Amino acid sequence: MSLTGNGPTLRDVAVMAAVSIKTASRVLNDDPAVAAPTRAAVMEAMRALDYQPDPAARSLRAGKDRLVGVVIDSIGDVFFAQLVAQIEATLDTAGYRVLVASSNRDPVRERDLVQSFVSRRCAGVIVAPNGPDTLADLRMRDVPVVFVDRAGTLAGSQSVVSDDVGFGRTATSHLIAHGHTRIALLSDTPVIDTTRQRHEGFRAAMAEAGLPVDERLVRTDCPGPAEVMRVVPALLGMDEPPTALISTNTRLSLGVVPALHQRGRTDVALVAIGDFAMAESRSPAVTVIDHSPERVGDAAAAAMLARLAPPGDQPSQDPTVIVPARLIARGSGELLP
Amino acid sequence: MSLTGNGPTLRDVAVMAAVSIKTASRVLNDDPAVAAPTRAAVMEAMRALDYQPDPAARSLRAGKDRLVGVVIDSIGDVFFAQLVAQIEATLDTAGYRVLVASSNRDPVRERDLVQSFVSRRCAGVIVAPNGPDTLADLRMRDVPVVFVDRAGTLAGSQSVVSDDVGFGRTATSHLIAHGHTRIALLSDTPVIDTTRQRHEGFRAAMAEAGLPVDERLVRTDCPGPAEVMRVVPALLGMDEPPTALISTNTRLSLGVVPALHQRGRTDVALVAIGDFAMAESRSPAVTVIDHSPERVGDAAAAAMLARLAPPGDQPSQDPTVIVPARLIARGSGELLP
DNA sequence: TTCGACGATGACATCGATGACACGAGGAGG
DNA sequence: CCTCCTCGTGTCATCGATGTCATCGTCGAA
């Protein structure tokens, strides 16, 4: 009597087909060394019993499971939700299942989650890292790791990131091209890799144009929409207020847009990094830099599948894949000072 | 030599502590029948080796895994993303991991996913069902099922849904109270349970007010924002156009709002079912009925944990938990005809 | 005719952990 | 002083599948 009350096992299939368990297992694994009639009998039995292999047993014996762990900041964040959706879709075609967990930006939790995924025999792990070397010293059992959104450091791993420097640079030079010289940058802490790089792009573009950076306009104290709604009025109330704003991520845009709206400031130029729902239907419509979660997710999943493929046809990829920037001009970024 | 190159096993711990594997296992499972010094020695060994139990082996032997499968329409959908985030957070406190998969509204895929989760020995499954009886005839092994968002039918299961009839009724009577009599309902197909119930609430409110329902204003042909953007102008172009709109879900609101905006129609009343980012910062701000994914998710996870608790302290809950409606008046729903 | 090769299949151990049950030591009760 | 019981612990089988190696025909080559 089965403890689990579970469905039929390979043993049941074997009995019904009058072969040994091993032979049934061979059929299950497409082992060519099975005579055609035998194979047919086994397959028939599997169908008749509606047999389904037990992943736990397989995983235990084989040491691998068709499972990919995904650790991101939060599954509730729109960007990551769409990222995961795409990862799931791409991996699904290869028969992999997705285990998700939110790190809440906590490097320790991130580490623990990855370790637990590895212990769980995940075939691979996709991680949005919170800082450098978060995964150092883990017993990785050669489980392939792909970092997304932010580059990670780990021997043999691969990163799929966006062109964050390009994001910052493109947004900035777009505004400069429209005559702006006092440009404010709204961002969370530059501890985050992507944030730092967007800053870098901003400064590079300013330098290239020979413009000075007023540090009072570089705000790194905006973790979320609530803070932004306080910071924007403060900026606009300065003696020499900025004529243009750059919102460095979608979460912040969700604060910048209402803040401007509340004050009826349709004259302040704005470029948002990361597209968002209804950006098109504002007045003016919001110019954004498309930070497509789908493209990043698809690239990450593809990279993972490549590493999961049987060794030999390893495409030996670049250690870092960069998804490029794309500016979508809609009006708010084209306002003149 | 281990096939997996994995970390230490219980055997290693046992050897180091100079006890049998079984005793080590007892310590691991908090079996009281272990002498204090022995327990201490084993724990010390576990710490020293940084031992981590193998979920696959446990799951195989015990027939259960600390994993809860979640099957929703799409993890990319904001509503479900937040729902899952909350589920994850609540389950995490009890040490459960989340396995997610998107059904894409396909009942067959939904069925397969649930079956695969059950075969995988998930301790429980949370499902947003796509139609009645989608899970009939599955070998469920007594795995508890909790349906979310839409009620499901399955012996012994539980549903956590929103008060969808109430959503429809509240939205409608709110508009009626502000003098509207020609109210258009924008929705996707009433095959979806929640949609049907919102319709029901709409008709009930109309009937209670003694108002006739003009069937031309009841649009069930809006699967997404794109269609809505065609339908809204068509409605407003009628001989006797509606003076108020009800958007029955967030996805549609993302089309209704731009559609009205494009035409500068700030005079049309609107109540949206489901809150969304920046609903507050429109002109007029959008009156919504808060369809809080967090509350639904938390209730679902709590219900699951209750069923997962050791039998005996089963709180014998209601088969259906209903999260109530809450209208947030912001302006657009209070416009007069 | 005999032997080696090969094709098809099965017996058995194994992955890491837990359940059933047995066993030895020591204390209580007759 | 001898049972009987309890406590702490160990032995063995088991969960469901797969790797290793043995076995048994059968057929072609010497």
XYZ file of C-alpha atoms (C1' of nucleotides) in Angstrom:
734
model
C 0.000 0.000 0.000
C 1.455 3.253 -1.094
C 2.089 5.841 1.551
C 1.096 8.604 -0.764
C -1.907 7.107 -2.422
C -0.200 8.269 -5.551
C -0.781 7.104 -9.074
C 0.720 4.089 -10.790
C 4.461 3.587 -10.644
C 6.857 2.189 -13.148
C 6.459 -1.133 -11.373
C 2.755 -1.189 -12.207
C 3.524 -0.396 -15.804
C 6.131 -3.136 -15.925
C 3.769 -5.703 -14.458
C 1.043 -4.834 -16.896
C 3.399 -4.994 -19.858
C 4.968 -8.185 -18.474
C 8.484 -6.810 -18.537
C 10.957 -5.774 -15.885
C 10.954 -2.348 -14.287
C 14.241 -1.648 -15.960
C 12.804 -2.214 -19.393
C 9.921 0.084 -18.628
C 12.441 2.657 -17.489
C 14.260 2.226 -20.761
C 11.155 2.954 -22.729
C 10.536 5.983 -20.583
C 13.971 7.287 -21.416
C 13.873 6.494 -25.105
C 16.668 4.028 -24.790
C 17.125 2.629 -28.314
C 18.054 -0.791 -26.964
C 14.455 -1.928 -26.697
C 12.758 -4.129 -29.263
C 9.894 -2.469 -31.073
C 7.160 -4.839 -29.868
C 8.315 -4.549 -26.271
C 8.376 -0.808 -26.500
C 4.872 -0.789 -27.925
C 3.600 -2.978 -25.106
C 5.127 -0.750 -22.481
C 3.827 2.403 -24.048
C 0.414 0.858 -24.237
C 0.550 0.024 -20.550
C 1.653 3.543 -19.711
C -1.249 4.931 -21.626
C -3.701 2.525 -20.086
C -2.602 3.385 -16.551
C -2.125 7.056 -17.324
C 1.331 6.710 -15.890
C 3.274 9.784 -14.898
C 6.879 9.586 -13.782
C 7.657 10.765 -10.283
C 9.909 13.833 -10.389
C 11.063 13.344 -6.810
C 12.360 9.874 -7.473
C 13.942 10.877 -10.733
C 15.501 13.880 -9.177
C 16.869 11.843 -6.312
C 18.473 9.281 -8.529
C 19.554 11.514 -11.372
C 20.625 14.440 -9.228
C 18.797 16.905 -11.426
C 15.292 18.150 -11.689
C 13.638 19.980 -14.570
C 13.234 23.027 -12.440
C 14.774 26.451 -12.737
C 14.890 28.671 -9.688
C 14.327 32.377 -10.187
C 15.300 34.850 -7.496
C 14.284 38.448 -8.110
C 13.654 41.554 -6.035
C 9.928 41.038 -5.828
C 7.439 39.202 -7.945
C 4.977 41.995 -7.203
C 7.110 44.523 -9.080
C 5.705 45.008 -12.579
C 9.074 44.838 -14.220
C 10.057 41.584 -12.586
C 6.612 40.108 -12.980
C 6.849 40.512 -16.720
C 10.403 39.324 -16.697
C 9.376 36.160 -14.926
C 6.403 35.708 -17.223
C 8.718 35.692 -20.206
C 11.211 33.406 -18.515
C 8.430 31.016 -17.707
C 7.132 31.074 -21.260
C 10.527 30.426 -22.783
C 11.512 27.690 -20.358
C 8.148 26.046 -20.696
C 8.862 25.167 -24.299
C 11.756 23.058 -23.072
C 9.738 21.437 -20.320
C 11.215 23.300 -17.394
C 9.198 24.510 -14.460
C 9.853 27.736 -12.574
C 10.384 28.150 -8.852
C 10.211 31.823 -7.900
C 11.181 33.628 -4.780
C 11.516 37.279 -3.901
C 14.750 38.355 -2.308
C 13.306 41.718 -1.195
C 16.717 43.093 -2.078
C 18.256 41.337 0.867
C 21.615 39.818 -0.114
C 21.464 37.304 2.717
C 18.017 36.143 1.789
C 19.123 36.012 -1.820
C 21.965 33.727 -0.875
C 19.772 31.465 1.195
C 17.210 31.202 -1.548
C 19.790 30.281 -4.138
C 21.299 27.711 -1.825
C 17.926 26.206 -1.165
C 17.213 26.039 -4.877
C 20.476 24.291 -5.447
C 19.806 21.810 -2.654
C 16.497 21.254 -4.279
C 18.388 20.071 -7.328
C 17.228 22.844 -9.596
C 18.809 22.401 -12.985
C 19.682 26.072 -13.042
C 19.195 29.332 -11.204
C 18.422 32.780 -12.557
C 19.198 35.585 -10.146
C 18.896 39.353 -9.997
C 21.884 39.904 -7.718
C 21.924 42.360 -4.850
C 25.495 43.364 -4.758
C 28.741 41.770 -5.808
C 29.739 38.299 -4.751
C 26.473 37.504 -3.062
C 26.821 33.908 -4.138
C 30.428 33.409 -3.222
C 31.274 30.168 -1.450
C 27.986 28.484 -2.172
C 28.089 24.778 -2.918
C 26.864 25.170 -6.445
C 27.240 21.586 -7.683
C 27.914 22.963 -11.171
C 24.427 24.349 -11.345
C 24.497 26.995 -14.044
C 23.721 30.516 -12.925
C 22.454 33.326 -15.105
C 22.252 36.799 -13.647
C 19.538 39.125 -14.904
C 19.001 42.834 -14.814
C 22.217 43.379 -12.902
C 25.536 41.806 -13.633
C 26.759 39.273 -11.122
C 30.140 37.877 -10.391
C 30.543 34.162 -10.186
C 32.936 31.917 -12.016
C 31.309 30.399 -15.063
C 28.140 32.386 -14.758
C 26.581 34.593 -17.348
C 24.799 37.923 -17.089
C 21.948 39.312 -19.120
C 21.603 42.989 -18.483
C 20.227 46.040 -20.122
C 22.414 48.772 -21.452
C 21.992 50.850 -18.346
C 24.776 53.240 -19.135
C 23.122 53.679 -22.498
C 19.785 54.341 -20.811
C 21.234 57.174 -18.793
C 23.208 58.561 -21.671
C 20.371 58.387 -24.179
C 17.864 60.003 -21.850
C 20.274 62.775 -21.012
C 21.487 63.574 -24.486
C 17.938 63.514 -25.769
C 17.081 66.275 -23.312
C 20.277 68.158 -24.076
C 19.439 68.000 -27.753
C 16.189 69.764 -26.936
C 18.015 72.560 -25.250
C 18.021 71.550 -21.601
C 21.030 72.233 -19.438
C 19.573 71.909 -15.953
C 18.507 68.294 -15.783
C 17.535 66.586 -12.540
C 18.110 62.897 -11.983
C 15.692 61.065 -9.715
C 16.911 57.738 -8.465
C 17.195 55.302 -5.648
C 20.502 54.468 -4.089
C 23.472 53.906 -6.418
C 24.316 50.827 -4.417
C 22.114 49.145 -6.957
C 24.167 48.323 -9.981
C 21.682 49.448 -12.572
C 21.199 52.736 -10.802
C 24.907 53.426 -10.665
C 25.269 52.750 -14.348
C 22.394 54.998 -15.265
C 24.103 57.725 -13.298
C 27.266 57.026 -15.158
C 25.500 57.431 -18.485
C 23.983 60.678 -17.271
C 27.338 62.109 -16.290
C 28.956 60.919 -19.472
C 26.348 62.644 -21.613
C 26.622 65.835 -19.607
C 30.397 65.792 -19.901
C 30.260 65.137 -23.612
C 28.047 68.179 -24.011
C 30.388 70.207 -21.838
C 27.694 70.806 -19.248
C 28.380 70.977 -15.511
C 26.470 68.679 -13.195
C 24.702 70.472 -10.370
C 24.891 67.888 -7.603
C 21.786 69.285 -5.949
C 19.863 68.015 -8.945
C 21.137 64.488 -8.540
C 18.783 62.899 -6.050
C 19.593 59.446 -4.821
C 17.149 59.549 -1.959
C 14.075 58.185 -3.719
C 13.456 54.543 -2.937
C 9.841 54.744 -4.075
C 6.975 56.854 -5.399
C 6.183 58.379 -2.013
C 9.598 59.974 -1.624
C 9.580 61.171 -5.212
C 6.379 63.030 -4.599
C 8.182 65.025 -1.944
C 11.399 65.483 -3.881
C 9.899 66.752 -7.125
C 8.206 69.783 -5.541
C 11.421 70.541 -3.673
C 13.357 70.543 -6.920
C 10.851 72.702 -8.713
C 10.903 75.166 -5.851
C 14.632 75.841 -6.124
C 16.020 79.191 -7.120
C 17.235 77.835 -10.388
C 14.903 74.891 -10.860
C 15.643 72.142 -13.358
C 13.813 72.352 -16.669
C 13.894 68.627 -17.212
C 13.644 65.472 -15.132
C 14.876 61.967 -15.642
C 13.143 59.239 -13.704
C 15.539 56.339 -13.458
C 13.038 53.585 -12.951
C 9.404 52.681 -13.392
C 8.633 52.662 -9.704
C 9.761 56.250 -9.470
C 7.890 57.287 -12.587
C 4.748 56.254 -10.779
C 5.515 59.067 -8.366
C 6.986 61.668 -10.716
C 4.001 61.713 -13.033
C 1.411 62.317 -10.278
C 3.677 64.895 -8.661
C 3.889 66.932 -11.858
C 0.220 66.422 -12.501
C -0.785 67.674 -9.075
C 0.914 70.943 -9.763
C -0.245 71.163 -13.334
C 3.362 71.359 -14.472
C 2.990 70.273 -18.071
C 5.972 72.440 -18.972
C 8.637 70.340 -17.292
C 10.372 67.930 -19.638
C 10.495 64.320 -18.550
C 12.151 61.173 -19.771
C 11.301 58.017 -17.886
C 13.508 54.969 -17.935
C 11.180 52.006 -18.214
C 7.875 52.046 -20.052
C 4.657 51.913 -18.066
C 0.950 51.542 -18.592
C -0.739 54.649 -19.882
C 2.466 56.545 -20.404
C 1.030 57.302 -23.802
C -2.181 58.782 -22.541
C -0.856 61.591 -20.393
C -0.621 65.203 -21.495
C 1.996 65.387 -22.613
C 2.536 61.699 -23.287
C 5.601 60.458 -21.475
C 8.780 59.907 -23.436
C 10.370 56.724 -22.183
C 13.317 54.514 -22.672
C 11.940 51.104 -23.255
C 13.374 48.725 -20.721
C 11.652 45.714 -22.107
C 11.315 43.001 -19.491
C 10.298 40.579 -22.193
C 13.528 40.931 -24.082
C 15.637 40.616 -20.987
C 13.621 37.633 -19.764
C 13.751 35.870 -23.055
C 17.483 36.393 -23.344
C 18.029 35.103 -19.830
C 15.906 32.023 -20.365
C 17.609 31.339 -23.674
C 21.005 31.655 -22.035
C 19.896 29.238 -19.353
C 18.627 26.732 -21.865
C 21.913 26.946 -23.718
C 23.788 26.073 -20.537
C 21.366 23.297 -19.795
C 21.831 21.760 -23.209
C 24.002 18.648 -23.303
C 27.629 19.654 -23.223
C 29.259 19.492 -26.624
C 26.860 21.786 -28.384
C 27.669 24.528 -25.910
C 27.506 27.691 -27.955
C 30.181 29.172 -25.686
C 28.482 32.466 -25.365
C 29.567 35.848 -24.295
C 29.703 36.078 -20.560
C 27.466 39.136 -20.711
C 24.523 39.780 -22.980
C 23.392 43.356 -23.257
C 19.894 44.277 -24.280
C 20.105 47.693 -25.961
C 18.336 50.938 -25.160
C 15.488 52.266 -27.248
C 13.978 55.688 -26.775
C 10.304 56.186 -27.481
C 9.603 59.887 -28.019
C 6.075 60.784 -27.036
C 6.153 64.425 -26.166
C 7.267 64.965 -22.612
C 10.892 64.512 -23.521
C 10.698 66.925 -26.412
C 9.461 69.940 -24.486
C 11.761 72.918 -24.741
C 13.128 74.596 -21.625
C 31.525 9.246 -4.713
C 28.350 11.186 -4.997
C 26.719 11.399 -8.375
C 25.659 14.925 -7.743
C 28.703 16.275 -6.035
C 26.206 17.514 -3.512
C 26.877 18.527 0.024
C 27.037 16.323 3.082
C 24.287 13.795 3.707
C 22.730 12.604 6.864
C 25.173 9.732 6.759
C 28.096 12.119 6.990
C 26.491 13.843 9.914
C 25.869 10.509 11.625
C 29.456 9.393 11.137
C 30.826 12.618 12.529
C 28.536 12.476 15.539
C 29.247 8.762 15.957
C 25.595 7.770 15.889
C 23.406 5.940 13.422
C 21.737 7.648 10.499
C 18.400 7.047 12.104
C 19.356 8.963 15.187
C 20.552 11.849 13.095
C 17.245 11.731 11.294
C 15.479 11.850 14.637
C 17.319 14.974 15.611
C 16.475 16.493 12.271
C 12.810 15.849 12.885
C 12.747 16.977 16.481
C 11.896 13.541 17.722
C 11.744 13.891 21.529
C 13.089 10.376 22.002
C 16.705 11.469 21.759
C 18.932 12.002 24.778
C 20.074 15.560 25.210
C 23.823 14.918 24.834
C 23.246 12.862 21.696
C 21.080 15.575 20.222
C 23.705 18.183 20.978
C 26.418 16.119 19.321
C 24.331 15.640 16.202
C 23.418 19.277 15.991
C 27.019 20.208 16.363
C 27.943 17.903 13.503
C 25.212 19.381 11.351
C 26.518 22.832 12.002
C 30.082 21.842 11.386
C 29.257 20.257 8.048
C 26.702 22.905 7.143
C 24.304 20.085 6.508
C 21.132 20.715 4.531
C 18.487 18.052 4.145
C 17.714 16.875 0.650
C 14.148 17.824 -0.257
C 13.987 15.254 -3.036
C 14.785 12.377 -0.739
C 12.459 13.611 1.950
C 9.725 14.198 -0.516
C 10.156 10.742 -1.978
C 9.978 8.994 1.345
C 7.461 11.206 3.074
C 5.232 11.742 0.061
C 5.048 15.454 0.670
C 7.170 18.425 -0.166
C 7.083 21.897 1.343
C 6.011 23.333 -1.938
C 2.784 24.981 -2.940
C 1.867 25.131 -6.601
C 0.163 28.255 -7.869
C -1.626 28.268 -11.194
C -2.924 31.633 -12.375
C -3.872 33.236 -15.674
C -0.524 34.878 -16.177
C 2.223 35.921 -13.859
C 2.735 38.949 -16.108
C -0.689 40.324 -15.236
C -0.343 42.994 -12.545
C -3.237 41.686 -10.529
C -1.940 38.152 -10.405
C 1.629 39.244 -9.908
C 0.662 41.039 -6.734
C -1.549 38.169 -5.722
C 1.343 35.770 -6.044
C 3.666 38.155 -4.234
C 1.362 38.136 -1.258
C 0.890 34.392 -1.389
C 4.617 33.943 -1.459
C 5.116 36.272 1.489
C 2.510 34.555 3.605
C 3.615 31.037 2.794
C 7.230 31.939 3.328
C 6.618 32.502 7.000
C 5.630 28.859 7.257
C 8.589 27.632 5.248
C 6.778 26.824 2.048
C 8.156 27.519 -1.372
C 6.087 28.599 -4.356
C 5.963 26.937 -7.737
C 4.165 29.184 -10.239
C 2.813 28.549 -13.658
C 0.601 30.529 -15.995
C -2.398 28.754 -17.418
C -2.966 31.419 -20.073
C -6.644 30.842 -19.402
C -6.467 27.464 -21.034
C -8.479 24.932 -19.004
C -6.534 22.023 -20.444
C -3.221 23.575 -19.607
C -4.564 24.430 -16.183
C -5.461 20.801 -15.619
C -2.081 19.566 -16.774
C -0.259 22.037 -14.592
C -2.211 21.059 -11.524
C -1.657 17.403 -12.235
C 2.033 17.967 -12.645
C 2.170 19.880 -9.381
C 0.412 17.055 -7.634
C 2.749 14.474 -9.135
C 5.528 16.669 -7.921
C 4.207 16.115 -4.416
C 3.261 19.702 -3.801
C 1.738 19.977 -0.359
C -1.052 22.089 -1.782
C -2.224 23.826 -4.913
C -3.735 27.265 -5.349
C -5.594 27.723 -8.605
C -7.445 30.471 -10.429
C -9.850 28.147 -12.262
C -10.864 28.594 -15.868
C -14.332 27.237 -15.875
C -16.213 24.753 -13.773
C -14.909 21.288 -13.062
C -11.545 21.845 -14.690
C -9.965 19.652 -12.082
C -12.474 16.841 -12.177
C -11.066 13.313 -12.209
C -7.558 14.326 -11.295
C -5.665 12.011 -9.011
C -5.402 14.491 -6.212
C -3.866 12.318 -3.470
C -5.688 14.427 -0.890
C -3.670 17.444 -1.854
C -5.612 20.447 -0.596
C -6.814 22.848 -3.251
C -7.680 26.479 -2.738
C -9.266 28.377 -5.583
C -8.562 32.079 -5.867
C -10.204 34.939 -7.665
C -12.857 32.660 -9.128
C -14.754 29.985 -7.307
C -13.948 26.439 -8.268
C -15.803 23.222 -7.815
C -14.001 20.317 -6.288
C -14.942 18.196 -3.343
C -13.224 19.393 -0.207
C -11.715 22.439 -1.809
C -12.077 25.994 -0.693
C -12.474 29.214 -2.653
C -11.239 32.675 -1.862
C -12.946 35.148 -4.110
C -13.818 38.777 -4.189
C -17.341 39.989 -3.878
C -17.738 40.309 -7.617
C -21.475 40.723 -7.561
C -20.898 43.448 -5.019
C -18.316 45.071 -7.294
C -20.821 45.301 -10.118
C -23.627 46.415 -7.884
C -21.612 49.013 -6.004
C -20.162 50.552 -9.142
C -23.572 50.726 -10.751
C -25.509 52.116 -7.834
C -22.803 54.667 -7.214
C -23.322 55.986 -10.720
C -27.092 55.807 -10.404
C -26.871 57.805 -7.209
C -25.140 60.505 -9.177
C -27.966 60.649 -11.630
C -26.865 58.356 -14.421
C -29.353 56.172 -16.192
C -27.482 55.243 -19.349
C -24.528 53.274 -18.076
C -22.284 51.224 -20.338
C -20.564 48.093 -19.107
C -17.234 47.219 -20.681
C -16.136 43.663 -20.160
C -14.553 40.583 -21.555
C -16.509 37.412 -22.069
C -18.921 36.357 -19.324
C -17.555 32.850 -19.635
C -15.189 34.058 -16.957
C -16.818 33.639 -13.610
C -15.835 36.974 -12.171
C -17.066 38.762 -15.253
C -20.428 37.049 -15.121
C -20.898 38.003 -11.511
C -19.977 41.604 -12.106
C -22.636 41.648 -14.810
C -25.059 40.178 -12.375
C -24.363 42.916 -9.866
C -24.802 45.513 -12.585
C -28.196 44.158 -13.612
C -29.292 43.800 -10.014
C -28.475 47.412 -9.257
C -30.232 48.586 -12.404
C -33.283 46.535 -11.564
C -33.379 47.803 -8.014
C -33.384 51.343 -9.327
C -36.116 50.457 -11.776
C -33.894 51.267 -14.731
C -34.012 49.369 -18.010
C -30.814 47.860 -19.349
C -29.986 48.861 -22.899
C -28.263 45.744 -24.194
C -26.320 47.781 -26.719
C -24.462 49.315 -23.808
C -23.416 45.960 -22.416
C -20.228 45.120 -24.278
C -18.738 41.695 -23.733
C -16.405 41.934 -26.675
C -13.419 43.521 -24.979
C -10.731 41.006 -24.180
C -8.091 43.700 -23.777
C -7.164 47.377 -23.964
C -6.895 47.398 -27.750
C -10.518 46.397 -28.283
C -11.713 48.809 -25.643
C -10.082 51.653 -27.469
C -12.306 50.824 -30.449
C -15.433 50.155 -28.443
C -15.425 53.325 -26.343
C -15.580 55.700 -29.331
C -18.323 53.564 -30.846
C -20.382 53.870 -27.683
C -19.850 57.607 -27.418
C -20.874 58.013 -31.020
C -24.310 56.493 -30.529
C -27.515 58.482 -30.907
C -28.165 58.241 -27.228
C -24.676 57.747 -25.857
C -24.059 56.525 -22.344
C -23.181 59.167 -19.779
C -21.210 56.774 -17.634
C -18.901 53.802 -18.129
C -17.956 50.894 -15.957
C -14.712 49.145 -16.735
C -14.968 45.657 -15.325
C -11.289 44.945 -14.933
C -7.924 46.582 -14.698
C -6.749 45.398 -18.063
C -9.670 47.147 -19.681
C -9.204 50.311 -17.640
C -5.809 50.569 -19.258
C -7.700 51.025 -22.516
C -10.690 53.036 -21.363
C -8.654 55.778 -19.782
C -6.496 56.466 -22.851
C -9.557 56.252 -25.084
C -11.365 58.952 -23.133
C -8.200 60.956 -22.875
C -7.591 60.900 -26.610
C -10.962 62.526 -27.191
C -10.662 64.913 -24.300
C -13.847 63.478 -22.834
C -13.462 64.508 -19.233
C -17.238 64.693 -18.933
C -17.955 60.988 -19.108
C -18.317 59.351 -15.701
C -16.186 56.290 -15.054
C -15.915 53.712 -12.358
C -13.134 51.163 -12.761
C -13.199 47.818 -11.053
C -9.681 47.211 -9.843
C -7.299 49.916 -8.741
C -4.313 50.772 -10.909
C -1.175 52.849 -10.836
C -1.758 56.533 -11.311
C -5.520 56.271 -11.217
C -5.305 59.128 -8.764
C -3.345 61.406 -10.999
C -5.720 61.647 -13.932
C -8.118 64.510 -14.517
C -10.507 63.655 -13.220
C -8.946 61.079 -10.917
C -10.466 57.688 -11.513
C -12.992 56.348 -9.058
C -12.286 52.691 -8.537
C -13.467 49.695 -6.672
C -10.482 48.374 -4.882
C -9.886 44.797 -5.850
C -6.995 44.284 -3.544
C -4.771 41.458 -4.706
C -2.986 41.529 -1.385
C -6.075 40.757 0.600
C -7.146 37.985 -1.703
C -3.654 36.521 -1.783
C -3.236 36.662 1.933
C -6.607 35.032 2.518
C -5.794 32.288 0.030
C -2.426 31.581 1.561
C -3.893 31.582 5.038
C -6.590 29.171 3.945
C -3.938 26.931 2.459
C -1.847 26.995 5.606
C -4.909 26.092 7.632
C -5.467 23.037 5.470
C -1.822 22.156 5.667
C -1.839 22.290 9.442
C -1.839 18.935 11.180
C -5.335 17.496 11.224
C -7.056 17.971 14.531
C -6.675 21.689 14.715
C -8.474 22.059 11.446
C -10.446 25.264 11.836
C -13.141 23.776 9.588
C -13.567 26.911 7.597
C -16.218 28.187 5.321
C -15.919 26.624 1.945
C -15.860 30.104 0.420
C -14.176 33.211 1.724
C -15.322 36.472 0.231
C -13.165 39.551 0.223
C -15.524 42.540 0.249
C -15.848 45.444 -2.154
C -14.600 48.911 -1.294
C -15.272 51.931 -3.455
C -12.689 54.682 -3.606
C -14.327 57.884 -4.851
C -11.830 60.084 -6.642
C -13.842 62.186 -9.001
C -14.527 60.365 -12.230
C -17.355 58.396 -10.684
C -18.982 61.437 -9.202
C -19.445 63.385 -12.427
C -23.042 64.268 -13.173
C -24.638 63.310 -16.483
C 30.793 -26.793 -35.307
C 32.398 -23.431 -32.120
C 33.272 -18.960 -30.419
C 32.826 -14.078 -29.996
C 29.909 -10.218 -30.710
C 25.904 -8.068 -30.220
C 21.039 -7.205 -29.165
C 17.530 -7.447 -25.741
C 16.388 -7.965 -21.079
C 16.650 -8.568 -16.078
C 18.751 -8.656 -11.167
C 20.638 -5.739 -7.949
C 22.533 -1.757 -5.758
C 21.770 2.983 -5.176
C 20.202 8.077 -4.523
C 19.026 10.331 0.848
C 15.858 10.082 4.013
C 12.075 7.995 7.110
C 8.808 4.168 9.029
C 8.436 -0.264 11.361
C 10.362 -2.912 14.504
C 13.973 -4.966 17.297
C 17.291 -4.775 20.867
C 20.046 -3.809 25.121
C 20.255 -1.354 29.481
C 18.231 0.025 33.607
C 14.418 0.871 36.962
C 9.935 -0.544 39.144
C 7.131 -4.087 41.025
C 6.157 -8.691 42.647
C 15.929 -12.102 42.082
C 13.300 -12.267 38.050
C 9.859 -10.237 35.058
C 8.127 -6.386 32.448
C 8.266 -1.949 30.749
C 10.360 2.204 29.187
C 13.991 4.784 27.078
C 17.422 5.471 23.773
C 19.287 3.622 19.745
C 20.233 0.746 15.799
C 18.947 -2.530 11.777
C 16.466 -3.135 7.788
C 13.153 -2.222 4.314
C 11.199 1.261 1.559
C 9.794 5.467 -1.439
C 10.246 5.370 -7.366
C 13.379 5.614 -10.515
C 18.104 4.754 -12.941
C 23.231 3.015 -13.422
C 26.046 -1.198 -13.559
C 26.707 -5.469 -14.838
C 25.172 -10.149 -15.747
C 22.484 -13.212 -18.606
C 20.628 -15.421 -22.487
C 19.740 -16.033 -27.254
C 21.100 -15.815 -31.922
C 23.817 -14.994 -35.788
C 28.023 -14.460 -38.486
C 32.818 -15.653 -38.893
C 36.592 -18.890 -38.492
